[in-house]
């Protein structure tokens, strides 16, 4: 189903504005009805709803929430709603030290539509919000904000009269006892992070949390809407604030087959219908139900006394207009039509395993081989390149599309792979994926599955209400079920912080599940037992659309670290209640907003990488030391030696810093001549270069000294290099590392849960609590008596900082910060690999493997980008003019443009600044388009072809500037063109674990050359791109005019459609302005059109 979208403005803290899309939701459907907007388009412009980022200062943010927001033109907006997702957003400053400028995004509505705020709150809750306002005490964020959030979550609305077809059952729990470790809270009070001894603890778990059942008939109705079989869906419903997962299951059939005898909670009447008791203790005919839900899904059910009260509320006269909104289901997500068998791995999971260097090489070897085959010097795999570039069969009659010039050329003839232009383009596109391979994104057998509960256990519970641990018919403890999949798996859920979270599981065969689910059931669902603690260990998963990465790989399975799991005894802390008022709501939102969870996650990832460091074992006491720890300790011991050795170097550095200060101050003087400025800049460059060279030389000397000492220690048996140990010993070493440092990760998990619970408790994680974790990984310098050394604090220029009394500020002298320089998954990309070069001193299997990929595949990519010579034969062979001589003016112009091209190319080789490079080539494009404008007619194709051949231009020049000429002759060649279609059988064409067959196809015509010219003119401001919505197929004439943000034909005043806001404001359009249409491009769906105008 196509998702409706709404275009609104999004304001940053400093009122910088951009356009964003809100997707369809209950809230937006209600607003359209309120405004009587009947849009048949997938995109609708909404002027009176905006999203803003609130300032980080609580007083300033509260002022905006209480008194409104004024936009850049003085229009006033009032607060409408925020969501739990919006509350986690932050805006950071762009300064060197990023400062938090904004916290929490919020939807605001124009003052002229202020009636909608009360209408929304009334309709979404059938008046319950207004009823409780200023009267009831509650957990405001949990009971109001989290539930209102649902009304703005992305959904597809499907009208469905669900009265008497829904059952809301009570919540139920079960207990499971197991050995856990917990945080020592008494030690924590004293600023120490320690764990209690492991003990068996019985924990209460919520069964069927967020999980429900849907009848096959209901799912078939959805299947008709989506065009394929739907086996699960995410559900939103109102006014019960329903959020959860429902799976296809023939529960009536199951009851018929398995019902034995009547009891107090389940029985069969004389008509053969089954009845049970709902959450209010009322009987409900479950045989007539399409959906079986429970109160963990229906968050506001507690505000009503029965299902009848809900129906009566909906049927009240004041909500008659909105009855269709209530009697609809809002579908948040459904299973995919087909699930990929292989998925790219994520760094978070790799970061908590005991994978070795050899194992990482094995895991990445397949992807590495695929990429290498596409950039090898000989026998380059053309089929894989074409698949990578997107030459896939579209299953229609339009032919093969080309989005770029290179793609078109490669479709036409394989000879174009020889051109520098093609090789560079493929290499550039591949570079991103190879960088991601460095960061651990390799393909692995497995996929993301939606977590669900055993439906047989649920049906048995409905019939008996026995504890789920006593139900034997469903999936039992430590068992899991996926249709047609069996055996050992690793299951992990993001976000993932601790090594105890990934779970080894076993997928079983289950005759009853297979019978009732069928053999064609979606493999995107994994059914859990309701008897153990697996869901809790998976980052506290529930069953309201949570996903888990289910991996079928022996190496990864055997790399999960054994441990006693952690139990956070504060999980699910009681929420803080207060009187529900608007001001209290705003205060609750601001107190619990921000992305503290993200900060904790980056810390845990650094700690995990520290744990994975394959360092050294000191034989005297078996103490483990990383390379960085050894280096810092050795350098500290030789500090006095280096002070003497580098005395002259440090004096030179000081002198050069003084010179830099002197010339910088001179440059700031107002009367400095241009010639003197040049001298100053030259001296600054020389001094900076000298300082860099000295530091580099010092670093090299220290590093070589360290390697010499290290080698001697290893040779003498004082240290054991972990990398040289047998594989099994390395794994044992890593297991020990993680378990020894478990208390730090578990403390981080405790902070993470506290941050999550802050929405309820209004007790956020403090800066001091995070600093305590950081402090544990800092080792300070000590004197001979064991006292921490204090040193003077200096600024970036080396000046000593002083306090108010003029005394030097003193800080602890850091010997080594064990995690400061370790990468974490957000940084473990091209920037880390290329800029930091993955120091030899940082020796985790992941970083070593990244370095290996950098030195092989990435190095080849960079070589291609930097050193390929041009081969223009493929281009020259294609140009076959019938004329013998070119028009002299055409040749002269092309010669002039080509000379400029060659000059810019030479200058660019010495330019590293990307912005300057872009400016230079944009300027060249503008020049070339202007110079050759008079020869754009097809009449000059032959002349341009002759000129290109006589000048023997490079392939890059011909493709960039005269692509229309090349395309003309290639179209005449009538080449065979092929597209690729996925095959379920193995074939000779393989790419990333998928197989393909090659089919003859046609090449769809393109306007790539024309688009290039338009893009150049748009950049220089002689042409403009205008997007128009609500297009209804009206013929587009040469001249249009603007009126009330809409576009009309000048010839007869017929409306074409509305102008998208971003275009209207960017082009500063005004009423009455006439635009000349140069080109038009109607969208594939026919609902909008893009015009090139002047």
Short mmCIF file of C-alpha atoms in Angstrom, two decimals, residues 266-275:
data_model
loop_
_atom_site.label_atom_id
_atom_site.label_comp_id
_atom_site.label_asym_id
_atom_site.label_seq_id
_atom_site.Cartn_x
_atom_site.Cartn_y
_atom_site.Cartn_z
CA UNK A 266 -14.15 -20.59 29.13
CA UNK A 267 -17.19 -22.44 27.80
CA UNK A 268 -19.15 -23.35 24.68
CA UNK A 269 -22.83 -22.40 24.30
CA UNK A 270 -25.64 -24.33 22.67
CA UNK A 271 -24.92 -22.69 19.29
CA UNK A 272 -21.36 -23.93 19.32
CA UNK A 273 -19.86 -20.49 20.05
CA UNK A 274 -17.00 -20.14 22.52
CA UNK A 275 -17.09 -17.60 25.34
#
